[in-house]
Coordinates of C-alpha atoms in Angstrom, one line a residue:
X1239 CA 44.5 19.9 -34.0
X1240 CA 44.8 20.8 -30.3
X1241 CA 42.6 23.5 -28.9
X1242 CA 44.5 26.3 -27.2
X1243 CA 44.3 26.4 -23.5
X1244 CA 43.0 22.9 -22.8
X1245 CA 45.0 20.5 -25.0
X1246 CA 42.1 18.5 -26.3
X1247 CA 42.2 17.3 -29.9
X1248 CA 39.2 19.2 -31.1
X1249 CA 38.6 22.6 -32.7
X1250 CA 38.5 25.6 -30.3
X1251 CA 34.7 26.0 -30.6
X1252 CA 34.1 22.4 -29.3
X1253 CA 36.6 22.2 -26.5
X1254 CA 35.6 22.3 -22.8
X1255 CA 36.7 25.9 -22.6
X1256 CA 33.9 26.8 -25.1
X1257 CA 31.3 24.6 -23.5
X1258 CA 27.7 25.5 -23.9
X1259 CA 27.2 27.0 -20.4
X1260 CA 26.6 25.8 -16.9
X1261 CA 24.3 26.7 -14.1
X1262 CA 23.8 25.6 -10.5
X1263 CA 20.1 25.2 -11.1
X1264 CA 19.3 22.2 -13.2
X1265 CA 15.9 23.5 -14.2
X1266 CA 17.5 26.4 -16.0
X1267 CA 19.0 23.9 -18.3
X1268 CA 15.8 24.4 -20.2
X1269 CA 16.6 28.1 -20.7
X1270 CA 18.4 28.6 -24.0
X1271 CA 19.9 31.6 -22.4
X1272 CA 22.4 29.4 -20.5
X1273 CA 24.0 28.5 -23.9
X1274 CA 26.9 30.4 -25.2
X1275 CA 25.3 32.1 -28.2
X1276 CA 28.6 32.3 -30.0
X1277 CA 28.7 28.5 -30.2
X1278 CA 28.0 27.3 -33.7
X1279 CA 25.4 24.8 -32.5
X1280 CA 23.4 27.2 -30.4
X1281 CA 20.6 27.9 -32.8
X1282 CA 19.9 24.2 -33.3
X1283 CA 20.3 23.1 -29.7
X1284 CA 18.2 26.0 -28.3
X1285 CA 15.4 25.3 -30.7
X1286 CA 15.2 21.6 -29.9
X1287 CA 15.6 22.2 -26.1
X1288 CA 12.7 24.7 -26.2
X1289 CA 10.4 22.2 -27.9
X1290 CA 11.4 19.5 -25.4
X1291 CA 10.7 21.8 -22.5
X1292 CA 7.2 22.7 -23.8
X1293 CA 6.3 19.0 -24.5
X1294 CA 7.5 17.8 -21.0
X1295 CA 5.9 20.5 -18.9
X1296 CA 6.4 20.9 -15.2
X1297 CA 6.9 17.3 -14.4
X1298 CA 9.8 17.0 -16.9
X1299 CA 12.4 15.4 -14.6
X1300 CA 10.1 13.0 -12.7
X1301 CA 8.2 11.9 -15.8
X1302 CA 11.5 11.3 -17.7
X1303 CA 13.0 9.2 -14.9
X1304 CA 9.8 7.2 -14.5
X1305 CA 9.8 6.3 -18.2
X1306 CA 13.4 5.2 -18.1
X1307 CA 12.7 2.9 -15.2
X1308 CA 9.6 1.5 -16.9
X1309 CA 11.7 0.6 -19.9
X1310 CA 14.3 -1.1 -17.7
X1311 CA 11.7 -3.1 -15.8
X1312 CA 10.0 -4.0 -19.1
X1313 CA 13.2 -5.8 -20.2
X1314 CA 14.1 -7.2 -16.8
X1315 CA 10.5 -8.6 -16.5
X1316 CA 11.1 -9.4 -12.8
X1317 CA 7.8 -11.2 -12.3
X1318 CA 8.6 -13.9 -14.8
X1319 CA 12.4 -14.0 -14.7
X1320 CA 13.2 -13.0 -11.0
X1321 CA 15.7 -10.5 -12.4
X1322 CA 15.9 -7.0 -10.8
X1323 CA 19.3 -5.8 -11.9
X1324 CA 20.6 -4.7 -15.3
X1325 CA 23.8 -6.7 -14.6
X1326 CA 21.6 -9.8 -14.8
X1327 CA 20.9 -9.2 -18.5
X1328 CA 23.0 -10.4 -21.4
X1329 CA 24.4 -8.1 -24.1
X1330 CA 21.4 -8.4 -26.4
X1331 CA 19.0 -7.6 -23.7
X1332 CA 21.0 -4.6 -22.6
X1333 CA 20.8 -3.3 -26.1
X1334 CA 17.1 -3.9 -26.0
X1335 CA 16.9 -1.6 -23.0
X1336 CA 18.2 1.2 -25.2
X1337 CA 15.5 0.5 -27.8
X1338 CA 12.7 0.6 -25.2
X1339 CA 14.1 3.8 -23.6
X1340 CA 14.0 5.4 -27.0
X1341 CA 10.4 4.2 -27.6
X1342 CA 9.2 5.3 -24.1
X1343 CA 10.8 8.7 -24.3
X1344 CA 9.4 9.3 -27.8
X1345 CA 6.0 8.5 -26.4
X1346 CA 6.6 10.8 -23.4
X1347 CA 7.4 13.7 -25.7
X1348 CA 4.4 12.9 -27.9
X1349 CA 6.2 14.3 -30.9
X1350 CA 5.7 13.2 -34.5
X1351 CA 8.0 10.8 -36.3
X1352 CA 10.7 12.4 -38.3
X1353 CA 10.8 12.1 -42.1
X1354 CA 14.2 10.3 -41.9
X1355 CA 14.9 10.0 -38.2
X1356 CA 13.3 8.8 -35.0
X1357 CA 11.4 12.0 -34.0
X1358 CA 10.7 15.6 -35.1
X1359 CA 11.6 18.3 -32.6
X1360 CA 11.7 22.0 -33.2
X1361 CA 10.7 21.3 -36.8
X1362 CA 13.9 19.2 -37.4
X1363 CA 14.6 15.5 -37.8
X1364 CA 16.2 14.2 -34.7
X1365 CA 17.8 10.9 -34.0
X1366 CA 17.5 9.3 -30.5
X1367 CA 20.4 7.5 -28.9
X1368 CA 20.7 5.9 -25.5
X1369 CA 23.5 4.4 -23.5
X1370 CA 23.7 2.6 -20.1
X1371 CA 27.5 2.8 -20.1
X1372 CA 29.0 5.1 -17.5
X1373 CA 31.3 6.3 -20.2
X1374 CA 28.3 7.8 -22.0
X1375 CA 29.5 6.5 -25.4
X1376 CA 26.7 7.0 -27.9
X1377 CA 27.1 5.3 -31.2
X1378 CA 26.0 7.5 -34.1
X1379 CA 25.0 5.9 -37.4
X1380 CA 26.5 7.1 -40.7
X1381 CA 23.1 8.4 -42.0
X1382 CA 23.1 10.8 -39.1
X1383 CA 26.7 12.0 -38.9
X1384 CA 27.0 12.3 -42.7
X1385 CA 24.5 15.1 -42.5
X1386 CA 25.7 16.4 -39.1
X1387 CA 22.2 16.1 -37.8
X1388 CA 21.0 16.7 -34.2
X1389 CA 20.7 13.8 -31.8
X1390 CA 18.7 13.5 -28.6
X1391 CA 21.1 11.7 -26.3
X1392 CA 20.0 9.8 -23.2
X1393 CA 22.4 8.4 -20.6
X1394 CA 21.6 6.1 -17.7
X1395 CA 23.7 4.9 -14.8
X1396 CA 22.3 1.6 -13.4
X1397 CA 24.6 1.8 -10.3
X1398 CA 23.6 5.3 -9.4
X1399 CA 20.1 4.9 -10.7
X1400 CA 20.1 8.2 -12.5
X1401 CA 19.4 9.3 -16.1
X1402 CA 20.2 12.4 -18.2
X1403 CA 18.9 13.7 -21.5
X1404 CA 20.5 16.2 -23.8
X1405 CA 20.9 17.3 -27.3
X1406 CA 24.0 17.1 -29.5
X1407 CA 24.8 17.9 -33.1
X1408 CA 26.6 15.0 -34.7
X1409 CA 29.5 17.0 -36.0
X1410 CA 32.4 15.2 -37.6
X1411 CA 34.8 16.8 -35.1
X1412 CA 32.8 15.3 -32.1
X1413 CA 33.1 11.7 -33.3
X1414 CA 35.7 9.0 -33.2
X1415 CA 36.6 6.4 -35.8
X1416 CA 34.1 4.2 -37.6
X1417 CA 33.5 0.7 -36.3
X1418 CA 32.6 -2.3 -38.5
X1419 CA 29.0 -1.0 -38.8
X1420 CA 30.2 2.4 -39.8
X1421 CA 29.0 3.8 -36.5
X1422 CA 31.0 6.4 -34.7
X1423 CA 31.1 7.1 -30.9
X1424 CA 30.9 10.5 -29.4
X1425 CA 34.4 11.5 -28.1
X1426 CA 34.6 12.1 -24.3
X1427 CA 36.3 15.4 -25.1
X1428 CA 33.3 16.5 -27.1
X1429 CA 30.7 15.7 -24.6
X1430 CA 30.9 19.2 -23.3
X1431 CA 28.9 20.2 -26.4
X1432 CA 25.9 18.3 -25.2
X1433 CA 23.1 20.6 -24.0
X1434 CA 21.9 18.7 -20.9
X1435 CA 18.1 19.3 -20.7
X1436 CA 17.8 17.0 -17.7
X1437 CA 21.0 16.0 -15.8
X1438 CA 21.5 13.1 -13.3
X1439 CA 17.8 12.7 -12.4
X1440 CA 17.4 9.9 -9.8
X1441 CA 15.1 7.1 -10.8
X1442 CA 12.1 6.5 -8.5
X1443 CA 12.4 3.6 -6.1
X1444 CA 11.8 0.3 -7.9
X1445 CA 8.5 -1.3 -7.0
X1446 CA 10.5 -4.6 -6.7
X1447 CA 13.1 -3.4 -4.2
X1448 CA 13.4 -5.7 -1.2
X1449 CA 11.3 -8.5 -2.6
X1450 CA 12.7 -12.0 -2.6
X1451 CA 12.1 -12.8 -6.3
X1452 CA 12.8 -16.5 -5.9
X1453 CA 10.2 -16.8 -3.2
X1454 CA 7.8 -14.5 -5.2
X1455 CA 7.9 -16.9 -8.1
X1456 CA 7.4 -19.8 -5.7
X1457 CA 4.3 -18.2 -4.2
X1458 CA 2.8 -17.8 -7.7
X1459 CA 3.0 -21.6 -8.4
X1460 CA 2.7 -23.2 -5.0
X1461 CA -0.5 -21.6 -3.7
X1462 CA -3.5 -22.1 -5.9
X1463 CA -6.1 -19.8 -4.2
X1464 CA -5.5 -16.1 -4.8
X1465 CA -6.6 -15.0 -1.4
X1466 CA -4.3 -17.5 0.3
X1467 CA -1.4 -16.5 -1.9
X1468 CA -1.9 -12.8 -1.2
X1469 CA -2.2 -13.4 2.5
X1470 CA 1.1 -15.4 2.5
X1471 CA 2.9 -12.6 0.6
X1472 CA 1.8 -10.0 3.2
X1473 CA 2.7 -12.2 6.1
X1474 CA 6.2 -12.5 4.7
X1475 CA 6.4 -8.9 3.8
X1476 CA 5.0 -7.0 6.7
X1477 CA 5.2 -3.2 7.0
X1478 CA 6.2 -2.9 3.4
X1479 CA 4.4 -0.7 0.9
X1480 CA 3.6 -2.8 -2.1
X1481 CA 2.4 -1.4 -5.5
X1482 CA -0.6 -2.7 -7.2
X1483 CA 1.5 -3.8 -10.2
X1484 CA 3.4 -6.2 -8.0
X1485 CA 0.2 -7.7 -6.6
X1486 CA -1.2 -8.1 -10.1
X1487 CA 1.9 -10.0 -11.0
X1488 CA 1.5 -12.1 -7.9
X1489 CA -2.1 -12.9 -8.8
X1490 CA -1.5 -13.2 -12.5
X1491 CA -3.8 -16.2 -13.0
X1492 CA -6.8 -14.8 -11.0
X1493 CA -10.1 -13.4 -12.3
X1494 CA -10.5 -10.0 -10.7
X1495 CA -7.2 -10.3 -8.8
X1496 CA -7.7 -7.2 -6.6
X1497 CA -10.8 -8.9 -5.2
X1498 CA -8.5 -11.4 -3.5
X1499 CA -7.2 -8.6 -1.3
X1500 CA -10.5 -7.5 0.1
X1501 CA -12.8 -8.6 2.8
X1502 CA -15.6 -11.1 2.2
X1503 CA -13.2 -14.1 2.0
X1504 CA -10.2 -12.3 0.7
X1505 CA -6.7 -11.8 2.2
X1506 CA -7.9 -8.9 4.3
X1507 CA -10.2 -11.2 6.3
X1508 CA -7.5 -13.9 6.7
X1509 CA -5.0 -11.4 8.0
X1510 CA -7.5 -9.7 10.3
X1511 CA -8.0 -12.9 12.3
X1512 CA -4.2 -12.9 12.9
X1513 CA -4.2 -9.3 14.2
X1514 CA -2.8 -7.9 10.9
X1515 CA -4.6 -5.1 9.1
X1516 CA -4.3 -4.8 5.3
X1517 CA -4.7 -1.2 4.2
X1518 CA -4.4 0.7 1.0
X1519 CA -4.3 4.4 0.1
X1520 CA -8.0 4.2 -0.7
X1521 CA -8.9 2.0 2.2
X1522 CA -7.1 3.6 5.2
X1523 CA -4.9 6.3 3.7
X1524 CA -5.9 9.0 6.1
X1525 CA -5.4 6.6 9.1
X1526 CA -1.9 5.7 7.9
X1527 CA -1.0 9.4 7.7
X1528 CA -2.1 9.9 11.3
X1529 CA 0.3 7.2 12.5
X1530 CA 3.2 8.4 10.3
X1531 CA 3.0 5.6 7.7
X1532 CA 1.7 7.3 4.5
X1533 CA 1.8 5.2 1.4
X1534 CA 1.7 6.1 -2.3
X1535 CA -1.1 5.9 -4.8
X1536 CA -2.0 2.3 -5.7
X1537 CA 0.0 0.9 -2.8
X1538 CA -1.0 -1.6 0.0
X1539 CA 0.6 -2.3 3.3
X1540 CA 0.1 -5.0 6.0
X1541 CA 0.6 -3.9 9.6
X1542 CA 0.5 -5.7 12.9
X1543 CA 0.3 -2.9 15.4
X1544 CA 1.5 -3.2 19.0
X1545 CA 0.5 0.3 20.1
X1546 CA -2.7 -0.1 22.3
X1547 CA -4.1 3.2 21.0
X1548 CA -3.7 2.2 17.4
X1549 CA -5.2 -1.2 18.0
X1550 CA -8.2 0.4 19.7
X1551 CA -8.8 2.7 16.8
X1552 CA -8.6 -0.1 14.3
X1553 CA -11.0 -2.2 16.4
X1554 CA -13.4 0.7 16.7
X1555 CA -13.4 0.9 12.9
X1556 CA -13.9 -2.9 12.6
X1557 CA -10.5 -3.4 10.9
X1558 CA -9.2 -5.6 13.8
X1559 CA -11.2 -8.1 15.9

């Protein structure tokens, strides 16, 4: 049937005109008060949303986006495959991203397994479904929609580098026809019934952004000594904050790999002789802030300063010859 006023092919209580509620402040998406209490799904969605909010805490959005990116990078495996974009993956690998996102988000929520479904939230069995399609087409299995059970839905946009998480009840009226596996997709006209707990949260910057992955792999195999390999990397990537995880991948075959970055024969000494200073948040963080170049936790950066005052300060500290 067509819902009056909007023309969509769903019952009146599931059409856009009866959507769960909107607010300009995304954080208030956690507040069950933004839902239309007359909506038949309100008691279930509000209960699950409240549990998710309590489990995620204040860092809800950032922690969620970080876990999604970790799952994506896990499948891309850039240090071994040189791939940094989801478009580089085949169909099976893209499906595997969905599985890892589900695992990582379940770990983030630290909720018990459900009796029949992926997770227990608000005292209810909840399925978890993820999509990286811009159409946000979640495929719901028959064991979930046959009972019209709740689903924690996750949607990621690889182009925009954003992710969203919400809750939906798998009502028969919200779903399309069965496919060969008896799964049914959520209708676009029914997506207004998703309670978006986190909406369009940007991913953090990828630790691999800007790195020539072909050259990165070449460095790993062409230079045997770890200190020389690290020095070569920083020569080729000056003035670029680099995370510890990238360097561990670069020095994958070294005993005590981080030692290869230090003085006493490490990359720091080799670069120092060339007028390049290798600093980390721990070793030079305050100095970097004073020159307007703060870096993140567990990051390193190689600088070749040309400002006489900066050079003098580094020489006074023994960081440059």
